[in-house]
Coordinates of C-alpha atoms in Angstrom, one line a residue:
X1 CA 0.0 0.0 0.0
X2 CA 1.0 3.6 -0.5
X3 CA 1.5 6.5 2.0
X4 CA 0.2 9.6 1.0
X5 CA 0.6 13.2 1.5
X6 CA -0.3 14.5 5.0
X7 CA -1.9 17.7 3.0
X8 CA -5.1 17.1 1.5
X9 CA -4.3 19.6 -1.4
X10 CA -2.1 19.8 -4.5
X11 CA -2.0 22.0 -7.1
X12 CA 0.5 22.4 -10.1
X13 CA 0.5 23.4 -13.7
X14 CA -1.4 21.3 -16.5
X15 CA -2.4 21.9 -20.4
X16 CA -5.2 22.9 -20.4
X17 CA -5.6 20.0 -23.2
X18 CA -4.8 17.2 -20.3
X19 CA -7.4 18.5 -17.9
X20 CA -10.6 16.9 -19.9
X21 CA -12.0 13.9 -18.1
X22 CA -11.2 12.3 -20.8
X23 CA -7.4 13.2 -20.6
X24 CA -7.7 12.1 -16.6
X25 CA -10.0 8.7 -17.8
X26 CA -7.3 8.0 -19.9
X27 CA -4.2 8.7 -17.9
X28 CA -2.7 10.4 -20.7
X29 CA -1.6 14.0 -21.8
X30 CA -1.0 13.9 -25.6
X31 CA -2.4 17.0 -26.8
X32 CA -3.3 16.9 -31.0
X33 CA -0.9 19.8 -32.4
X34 CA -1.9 21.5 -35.6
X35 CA -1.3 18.9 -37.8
X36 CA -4.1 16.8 -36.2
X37 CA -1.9 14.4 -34.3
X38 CA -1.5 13.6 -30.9
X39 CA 2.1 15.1 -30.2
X40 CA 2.7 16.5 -33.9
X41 CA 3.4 12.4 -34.4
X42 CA 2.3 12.9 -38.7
X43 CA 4.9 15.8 -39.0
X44 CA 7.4 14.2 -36.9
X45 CA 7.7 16.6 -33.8
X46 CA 7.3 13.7 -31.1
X47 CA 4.8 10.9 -30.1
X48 CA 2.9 10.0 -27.5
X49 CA 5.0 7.6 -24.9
X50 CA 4.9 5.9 -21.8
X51 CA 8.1 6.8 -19.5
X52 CA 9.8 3.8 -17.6
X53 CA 8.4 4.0 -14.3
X54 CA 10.1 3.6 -10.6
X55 CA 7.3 2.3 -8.0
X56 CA 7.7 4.7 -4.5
X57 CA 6.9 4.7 -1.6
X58 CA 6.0 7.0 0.5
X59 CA 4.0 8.3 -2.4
X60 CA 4.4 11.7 -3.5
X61 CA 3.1 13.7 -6.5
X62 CA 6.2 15.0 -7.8
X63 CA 8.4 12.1 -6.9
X64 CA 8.2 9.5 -10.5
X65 CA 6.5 13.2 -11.9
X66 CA 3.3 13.0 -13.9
X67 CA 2.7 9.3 -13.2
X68 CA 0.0 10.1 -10.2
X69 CA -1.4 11.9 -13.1
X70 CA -0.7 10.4 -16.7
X71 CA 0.5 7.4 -17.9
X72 CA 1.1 9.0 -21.5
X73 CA 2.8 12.1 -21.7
X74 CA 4.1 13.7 -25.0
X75 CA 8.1 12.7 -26.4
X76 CA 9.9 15.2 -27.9
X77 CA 12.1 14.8 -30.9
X78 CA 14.9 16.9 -32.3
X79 CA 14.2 20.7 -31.1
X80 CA 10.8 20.2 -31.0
X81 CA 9.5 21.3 -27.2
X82 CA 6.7 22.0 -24.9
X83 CA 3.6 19.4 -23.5
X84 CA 2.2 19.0 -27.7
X85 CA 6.0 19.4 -28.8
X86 CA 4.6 22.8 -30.6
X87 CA 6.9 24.9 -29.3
X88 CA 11.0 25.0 -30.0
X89 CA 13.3 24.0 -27.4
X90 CA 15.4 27.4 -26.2
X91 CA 17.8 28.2 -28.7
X92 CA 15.7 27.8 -31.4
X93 CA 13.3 29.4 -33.6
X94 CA 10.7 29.0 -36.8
X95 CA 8.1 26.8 -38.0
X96 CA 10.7 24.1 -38.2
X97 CA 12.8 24.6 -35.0
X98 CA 15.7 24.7 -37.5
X99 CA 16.4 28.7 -36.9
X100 CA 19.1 29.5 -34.2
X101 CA 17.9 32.2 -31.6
X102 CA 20.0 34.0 -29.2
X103 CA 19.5 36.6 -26.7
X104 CA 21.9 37.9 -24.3
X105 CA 20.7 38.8 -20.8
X106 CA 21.5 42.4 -19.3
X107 CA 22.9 43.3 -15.8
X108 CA 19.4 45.0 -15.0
X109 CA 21.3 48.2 -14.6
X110 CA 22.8 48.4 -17.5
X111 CA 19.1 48.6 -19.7
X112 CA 18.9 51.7 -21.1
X113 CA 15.6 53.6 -20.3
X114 CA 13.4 51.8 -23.1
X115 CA 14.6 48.1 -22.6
X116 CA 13.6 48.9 -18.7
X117 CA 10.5 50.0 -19.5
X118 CA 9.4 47.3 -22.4
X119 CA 10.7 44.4 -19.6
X120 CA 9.4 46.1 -16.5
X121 CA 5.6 46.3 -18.5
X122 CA 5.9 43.2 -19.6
X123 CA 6.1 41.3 -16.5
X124 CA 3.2 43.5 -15.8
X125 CA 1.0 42.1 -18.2
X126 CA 1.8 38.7 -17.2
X127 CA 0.7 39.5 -14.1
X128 CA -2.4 40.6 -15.1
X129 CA -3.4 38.1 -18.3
X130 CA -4.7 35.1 -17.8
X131 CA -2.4 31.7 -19.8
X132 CA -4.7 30.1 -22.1
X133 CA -2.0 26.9 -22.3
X134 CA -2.5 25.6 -18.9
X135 CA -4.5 25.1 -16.1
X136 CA -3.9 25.2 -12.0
X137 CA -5.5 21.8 -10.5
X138 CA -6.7 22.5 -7.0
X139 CA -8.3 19.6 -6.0
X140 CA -9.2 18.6 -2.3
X141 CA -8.3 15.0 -3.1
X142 CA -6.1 14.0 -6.0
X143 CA -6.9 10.2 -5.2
X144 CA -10.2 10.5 -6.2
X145 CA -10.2 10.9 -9.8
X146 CA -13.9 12.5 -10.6
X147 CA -12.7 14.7 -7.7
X148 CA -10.1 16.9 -9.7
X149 CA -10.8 20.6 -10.1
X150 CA -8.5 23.4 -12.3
X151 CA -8.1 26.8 -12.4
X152 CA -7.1 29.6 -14.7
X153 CA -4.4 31.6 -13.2
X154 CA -2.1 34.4 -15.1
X155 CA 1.0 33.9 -16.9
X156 CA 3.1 34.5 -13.7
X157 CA 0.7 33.8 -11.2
X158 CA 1.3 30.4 -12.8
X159 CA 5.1 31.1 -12.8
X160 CA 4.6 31.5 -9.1
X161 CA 2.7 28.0 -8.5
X162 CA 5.6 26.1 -9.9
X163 CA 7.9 27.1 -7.4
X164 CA 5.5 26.4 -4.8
X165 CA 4.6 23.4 -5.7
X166 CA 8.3 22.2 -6.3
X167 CA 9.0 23.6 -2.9
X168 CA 6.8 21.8 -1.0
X169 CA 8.9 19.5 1.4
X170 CA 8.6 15.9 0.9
X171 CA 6.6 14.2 4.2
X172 CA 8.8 13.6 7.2
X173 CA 11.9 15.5 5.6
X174 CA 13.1 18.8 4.8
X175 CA 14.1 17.6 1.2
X176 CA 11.8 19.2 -1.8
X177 CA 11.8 19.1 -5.7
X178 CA 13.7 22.2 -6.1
X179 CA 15.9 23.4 -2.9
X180 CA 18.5 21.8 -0.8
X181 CA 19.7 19.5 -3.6
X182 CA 21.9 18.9 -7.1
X183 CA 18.9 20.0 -8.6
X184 CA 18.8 23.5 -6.9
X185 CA 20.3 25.6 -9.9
X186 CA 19.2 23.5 -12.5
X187 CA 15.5 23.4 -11.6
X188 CA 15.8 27.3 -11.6
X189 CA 17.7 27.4 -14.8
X190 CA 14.4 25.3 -16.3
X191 CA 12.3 27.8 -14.6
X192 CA 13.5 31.2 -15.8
X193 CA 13.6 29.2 -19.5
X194 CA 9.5 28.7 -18.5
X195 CA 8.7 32.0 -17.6
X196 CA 10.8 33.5 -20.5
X197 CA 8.8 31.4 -23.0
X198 CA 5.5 32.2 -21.2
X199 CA 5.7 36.0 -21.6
X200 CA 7.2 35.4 -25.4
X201 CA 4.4 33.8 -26.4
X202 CA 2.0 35.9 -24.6
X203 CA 3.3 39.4 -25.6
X204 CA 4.3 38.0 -28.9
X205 CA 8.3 39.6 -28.5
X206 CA 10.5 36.3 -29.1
X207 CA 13.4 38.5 -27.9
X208 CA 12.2 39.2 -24.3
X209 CA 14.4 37.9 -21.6
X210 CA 15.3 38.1 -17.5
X211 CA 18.5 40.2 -16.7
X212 CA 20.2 39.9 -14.1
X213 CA 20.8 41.5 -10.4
X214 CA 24.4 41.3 -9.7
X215 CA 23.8 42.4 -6.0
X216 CA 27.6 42.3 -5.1
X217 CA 27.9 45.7 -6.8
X218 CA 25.8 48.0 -4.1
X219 CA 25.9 47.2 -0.4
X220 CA 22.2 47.7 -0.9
X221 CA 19.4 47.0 -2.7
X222 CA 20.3 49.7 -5.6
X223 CA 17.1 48.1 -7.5
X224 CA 13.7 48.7 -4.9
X225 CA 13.2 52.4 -6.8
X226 CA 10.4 52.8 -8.7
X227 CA 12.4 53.2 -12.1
X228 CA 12.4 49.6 -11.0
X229 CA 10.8 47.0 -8.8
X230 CA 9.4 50.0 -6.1
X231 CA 10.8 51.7 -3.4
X232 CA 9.1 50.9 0.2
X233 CA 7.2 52.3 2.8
X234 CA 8.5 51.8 6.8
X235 CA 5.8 49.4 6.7
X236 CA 7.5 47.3 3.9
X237 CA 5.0 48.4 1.9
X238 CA 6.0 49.0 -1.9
X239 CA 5.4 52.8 -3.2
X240 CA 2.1 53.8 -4.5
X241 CA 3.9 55.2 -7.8
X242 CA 5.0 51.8 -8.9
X243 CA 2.6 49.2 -10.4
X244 CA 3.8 46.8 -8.2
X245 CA 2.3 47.9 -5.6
X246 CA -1.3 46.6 -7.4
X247 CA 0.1 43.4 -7.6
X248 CA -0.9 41.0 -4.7
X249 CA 0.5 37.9 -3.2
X250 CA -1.7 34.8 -4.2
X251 CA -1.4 32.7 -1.2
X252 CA -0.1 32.5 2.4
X253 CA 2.4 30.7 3.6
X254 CA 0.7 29.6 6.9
X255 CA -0.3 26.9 4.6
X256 CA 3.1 26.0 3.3
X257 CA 4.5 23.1 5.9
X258 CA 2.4 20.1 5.2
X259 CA -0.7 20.7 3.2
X260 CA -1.2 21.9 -0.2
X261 CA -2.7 25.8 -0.9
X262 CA -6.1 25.3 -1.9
X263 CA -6.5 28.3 -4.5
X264 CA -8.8 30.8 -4.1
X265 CA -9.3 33.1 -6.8
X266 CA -12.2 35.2 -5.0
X267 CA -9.8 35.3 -1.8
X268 CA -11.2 38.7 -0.7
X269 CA -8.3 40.3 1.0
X270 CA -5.0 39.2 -0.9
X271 CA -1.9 40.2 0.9
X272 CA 0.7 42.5 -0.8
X273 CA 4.1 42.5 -1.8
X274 CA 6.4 43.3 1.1
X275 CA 9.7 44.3 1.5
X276 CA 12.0 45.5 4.6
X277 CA 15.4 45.3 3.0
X278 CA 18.7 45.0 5.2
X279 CA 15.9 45.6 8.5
X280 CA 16.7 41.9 9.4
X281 CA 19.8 42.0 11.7
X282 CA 20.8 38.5 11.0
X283 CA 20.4 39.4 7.6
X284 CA 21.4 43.5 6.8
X285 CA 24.0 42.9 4.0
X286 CA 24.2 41.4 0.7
X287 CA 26.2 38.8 -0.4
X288 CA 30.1 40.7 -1.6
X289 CA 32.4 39.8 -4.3
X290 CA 34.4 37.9 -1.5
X291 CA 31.4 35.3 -0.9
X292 CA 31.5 35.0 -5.1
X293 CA 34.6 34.0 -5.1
X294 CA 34.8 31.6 -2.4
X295 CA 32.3 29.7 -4.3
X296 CA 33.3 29.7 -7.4
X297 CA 36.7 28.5 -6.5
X298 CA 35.4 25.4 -4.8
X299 CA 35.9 22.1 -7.0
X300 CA 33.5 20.0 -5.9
X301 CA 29.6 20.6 -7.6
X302 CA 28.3 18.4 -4.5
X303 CA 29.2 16.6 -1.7
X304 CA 27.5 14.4 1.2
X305 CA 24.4 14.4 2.0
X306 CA 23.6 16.1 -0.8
X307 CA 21.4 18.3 1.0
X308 CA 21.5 21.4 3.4
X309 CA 24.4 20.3 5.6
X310 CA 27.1 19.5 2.5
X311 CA 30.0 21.3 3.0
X312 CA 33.1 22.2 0.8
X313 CA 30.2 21.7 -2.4
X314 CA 29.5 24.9 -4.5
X315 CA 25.7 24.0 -4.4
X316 CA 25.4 24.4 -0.8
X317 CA 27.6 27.3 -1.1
X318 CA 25.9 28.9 -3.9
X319 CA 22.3 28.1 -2.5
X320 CA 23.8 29.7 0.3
X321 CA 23.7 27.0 3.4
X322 CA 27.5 26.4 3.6
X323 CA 28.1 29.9 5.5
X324 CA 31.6 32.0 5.7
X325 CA 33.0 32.0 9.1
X326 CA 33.7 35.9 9.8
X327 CA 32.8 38.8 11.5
X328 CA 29.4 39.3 10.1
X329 CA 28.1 36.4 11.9
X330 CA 25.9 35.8 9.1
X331 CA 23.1 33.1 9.5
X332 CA 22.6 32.2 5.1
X333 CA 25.0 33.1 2.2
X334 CA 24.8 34.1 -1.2
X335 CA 21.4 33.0 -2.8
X336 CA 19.8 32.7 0.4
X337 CA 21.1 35.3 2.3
X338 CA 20.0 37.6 -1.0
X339 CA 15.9 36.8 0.2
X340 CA 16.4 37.0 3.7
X341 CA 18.2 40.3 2.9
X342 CA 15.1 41.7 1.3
X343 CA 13.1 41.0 4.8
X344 CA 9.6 40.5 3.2
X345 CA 7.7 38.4 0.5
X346 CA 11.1 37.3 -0.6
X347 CA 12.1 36.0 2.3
X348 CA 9.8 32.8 2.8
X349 CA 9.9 30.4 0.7
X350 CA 6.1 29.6 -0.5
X351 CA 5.6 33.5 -1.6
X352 CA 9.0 34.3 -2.6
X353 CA 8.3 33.9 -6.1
X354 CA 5.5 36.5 -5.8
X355 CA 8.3 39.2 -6.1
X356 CA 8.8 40.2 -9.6
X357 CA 12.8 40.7 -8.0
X358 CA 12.8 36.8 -7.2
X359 CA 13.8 36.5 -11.4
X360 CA 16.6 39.0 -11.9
X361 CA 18.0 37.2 -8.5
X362 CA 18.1 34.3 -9.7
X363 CA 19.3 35.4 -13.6
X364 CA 22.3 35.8 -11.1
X365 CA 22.5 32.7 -9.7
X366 CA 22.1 31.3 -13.0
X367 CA 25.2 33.0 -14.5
X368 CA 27.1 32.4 -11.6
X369 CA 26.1 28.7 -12.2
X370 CA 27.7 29.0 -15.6
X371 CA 30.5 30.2 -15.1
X372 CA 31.5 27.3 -12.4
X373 CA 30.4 25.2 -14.7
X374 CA 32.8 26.5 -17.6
X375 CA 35.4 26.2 -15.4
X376 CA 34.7 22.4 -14.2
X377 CA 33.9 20.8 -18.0
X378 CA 35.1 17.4 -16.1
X379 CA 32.4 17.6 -13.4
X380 CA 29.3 15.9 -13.9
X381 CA 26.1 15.5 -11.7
X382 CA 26.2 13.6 -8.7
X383 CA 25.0 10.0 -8.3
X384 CA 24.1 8.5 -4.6
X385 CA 21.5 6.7 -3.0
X386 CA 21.7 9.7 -0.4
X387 CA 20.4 12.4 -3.0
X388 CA 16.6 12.3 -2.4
X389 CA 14.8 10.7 -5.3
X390 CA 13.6 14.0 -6.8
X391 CA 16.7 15.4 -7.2
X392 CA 18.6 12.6 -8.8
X393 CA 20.1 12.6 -11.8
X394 CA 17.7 9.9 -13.8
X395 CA 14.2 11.2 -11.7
X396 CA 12.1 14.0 -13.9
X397 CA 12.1 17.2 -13.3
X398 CA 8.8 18.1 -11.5
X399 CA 6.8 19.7 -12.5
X400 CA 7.8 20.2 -15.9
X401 CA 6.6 19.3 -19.6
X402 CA 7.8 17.6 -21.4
X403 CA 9.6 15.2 -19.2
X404 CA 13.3 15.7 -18.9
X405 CA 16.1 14.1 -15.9
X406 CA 17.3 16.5 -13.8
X407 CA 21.0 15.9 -15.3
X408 CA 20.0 16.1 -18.9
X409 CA 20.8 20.0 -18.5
X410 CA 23.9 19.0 -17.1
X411 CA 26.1 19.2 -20.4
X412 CA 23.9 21.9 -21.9
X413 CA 26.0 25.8 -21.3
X414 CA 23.8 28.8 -21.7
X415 CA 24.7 29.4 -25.7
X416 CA 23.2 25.5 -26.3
X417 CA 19.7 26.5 -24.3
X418 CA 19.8 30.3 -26.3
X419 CA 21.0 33.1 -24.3
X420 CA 24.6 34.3 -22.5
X421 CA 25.4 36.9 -20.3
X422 CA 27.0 40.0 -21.2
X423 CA 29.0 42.1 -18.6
X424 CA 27.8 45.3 -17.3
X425 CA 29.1 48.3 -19.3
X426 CA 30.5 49.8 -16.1
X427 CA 33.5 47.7 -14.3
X428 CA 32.7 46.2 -11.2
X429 CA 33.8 48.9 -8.6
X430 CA 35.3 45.5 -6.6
X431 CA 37.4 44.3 -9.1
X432 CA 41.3 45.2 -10.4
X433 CA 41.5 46.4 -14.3
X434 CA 42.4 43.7 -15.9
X435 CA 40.8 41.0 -13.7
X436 CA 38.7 40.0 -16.7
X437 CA 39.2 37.8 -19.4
X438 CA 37.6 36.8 -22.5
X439 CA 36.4 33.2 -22.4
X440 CA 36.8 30.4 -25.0
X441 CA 33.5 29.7 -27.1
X442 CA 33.4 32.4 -29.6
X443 CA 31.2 35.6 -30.1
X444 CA 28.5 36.1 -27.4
X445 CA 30.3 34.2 -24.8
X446 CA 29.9 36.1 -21.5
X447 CA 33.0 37.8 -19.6
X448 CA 34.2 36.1 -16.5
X449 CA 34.4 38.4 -14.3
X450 CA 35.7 37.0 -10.6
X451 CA 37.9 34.4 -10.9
X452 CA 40.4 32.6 -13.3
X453 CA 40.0 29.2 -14.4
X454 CA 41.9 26.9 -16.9
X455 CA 39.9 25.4 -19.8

């Protein structure tokens, strides 16, 4: 027999094609593309398959991801992408997927006025239009199959469910799909890549993409103005001038620990964005070029147990768990330190994703995941039985479409997935002329900016 969930909800992200009872009856999510076929099968784009399967127990929903769900889920082939394989796989472009497509992300800073603007609105009207490709189940017992309800939600409202959902921890531990794990900067890779497509295909600009927030250049936050994400209130409370201070949390996170948000769209009184930045004593500076360093010059990707309490593993320092020893008695590091830093919505983990900031954070995180990465082309991802199932390198990446391992992005650099990272136009004011170097790869390649590494 199976264990199940404490919580008595779940929600996540479906096509809306896969939410039919038929679809449920069925067990199977292969949505007909254009052509007709389930999959774009007649034209070639994929077909509708049935993933090996791994029996677990305790049973959770994301663990052996979509099987509680489908038994049939679409197989991409070539660069074809997406739940119908209708869409290209990042990098690529055109009716065929045979058209290269490259952008190259922006420290947020260094946007001129109009590129601010355009990506600043932009997220606005995600926040505000509803997807019409998937759905938000909210169901107050997934066991029960005629039981299953959906929602529509907005573009990034539904950017904001996958991060909950993936950061929901797993029953009796403190492990989840997305945190504490190899997995951590790859499942956030895949998720910027989400969101970026999302908004592309919404506002119909194939170019739009998530700079970055290189917060080692400002002992502050030099970006809660309202030319950018709002400046705040004593309260926390984001500045009337901005439009983010219309936008509103969608949950709470008193319902985080062990059961699963049951959404509300009428909720009458959603919270707002907060933010108290540097207000937090245990928190009241952001990460500095020193912490960079320190973890990019550490060899190992991962180490045991794979989790929270690995040390001497640029995950856990990166994710920010593995803590510097100094005099700013710090309680998190770099990634995490950045949300508890900005004392508010950020700061816990079922809302953080609410904060339109929560992106050009992690477009940091991402780069700084690259370059290690270019640096350490002998590494590869971890395998142990001590890495929870979720996170190892063979398990699918929850909750995701279509299915992909966690370490099939392992080999796959920024260039291969469609965008780089170019170097602000103004030197870091931390680093000596001539710290900087090209690196190998050709035009586009980004600048490495804190530390040397042989290739």
């Amino acid at each position: 027999s199976r264990t199940f969930l404490c919580g008595i909800y779940v929600e996540a992200q479906f096509p809306h094609a896969c939410t039919t009872q038929e679809a449920l009856d069925r067990k199977t999510c292969c949505p007909l593309w254009k052509d007709g076929s389930p999959c774009g099968q007649n034209s070639n784009r994929g077909i509708c398959a049935a993933p090996a399967r791994e029996a677990l127990t305790p049973f959770d929903y994301r663990v052996d991801w979509p099987s509680a769900f489908y038994t049939y889920v679409c197989k991409c082939f070539d660069k074809y992408d997406g739940f119908e394989c209708g869409v290209c796989l990042p990098g690529w472009k055109g009716p065929n997927c045979t058209e290269p497509h490259l952008v190259e992300r922006k420290e947020i800073t260094d946007m001129n006025d109009t590129e601010r603007e355009s990506f600043l609105s932009n997220l606005d009207h995600a926040k505000h239009n509803t997807s019409n490709r998937y759905m938000i189940l909210t169901s107050n017992d997934t066991t029960v199959f005629s039981n299953f309800k959906f929602h529509s939600a907005t573009v990034y409202d539904l950017y904001v469910w996958l991060h909950y959902y993936a950061a929901k921890k797993y029953a009796d531990t403190d492990d989840d799909a997305a945190h504490r794990g190899p997995a951590f900067p790859f499942w956030h890779r895949v998720f910027l890549l989400f969101i970026e497509r999302e908004i592309r295909l919404l506002t119909g600009k194939e170019d739009f993409y998530i700079p970055y927030w290189d917060w080692t250049r400002h002992a502050n936050c030099n970006i809660c103005t309202n030319d950018y994400f709002g400046a705040v209130d004593p309260d926390g409370l984001i500045d009337k001038a901005s439009r983010f201070s219309k936008w509103r949390v969608r949950y709470h996170s008193s319902s985080f620990p062990r059961v699963f948000f049951l959404f509300r769209p009428d909720d009458p009184s959603p919270a707002p964005i907060t933010r108290k930045p540097g207000m937090d004593p245990t928190a009241d500076t952001l990460p500095n070029m020193g912490d960079v360093n320190d973890t990019l010059g550490t060899d190992n990707y991962d180490t045991t147990p794979y989790n929270s309490r690995s040390r001497n593993s640029f995950r856990s320092k990166l994710e920010g768990f593995d803590i510097p020893r100094d005099s700013r008695h710090l309680q998190s590091s770099m990634h995490n330190l950045v949300h508890d830093y900005l004392n508010g919505t950020m700061s816990h983990l079922p809302t953080a994703a609410n904060d339109p900031l929560f992106m050009v954070h992690h477009s940091f995180v991402d780069k700084l995941l690259e370059e290690w990465l270019q640096c350490h082309k002998n590494a590869s991802y971890p395998e142990s039985g001590e890495i929870h199932k979720a996170q190892r390198g063979g398990a699918f990446m929850a909750p995701f479409f279509p299915l992909r391992t966690n370490d099939w992005y392992w080999d796959k650099d920024t260039l291969s997935l469609g965008y780089s990272y170019r170097e602000h136009s103004i030197p870091h004011p931390g680093l000596n002329r001539g710290a900087t170097r090209k690196a190998e790869g050709g035009e586009g390649r980004a600048l490495y900016s804190f530390i040397f590494c042989d290739t």
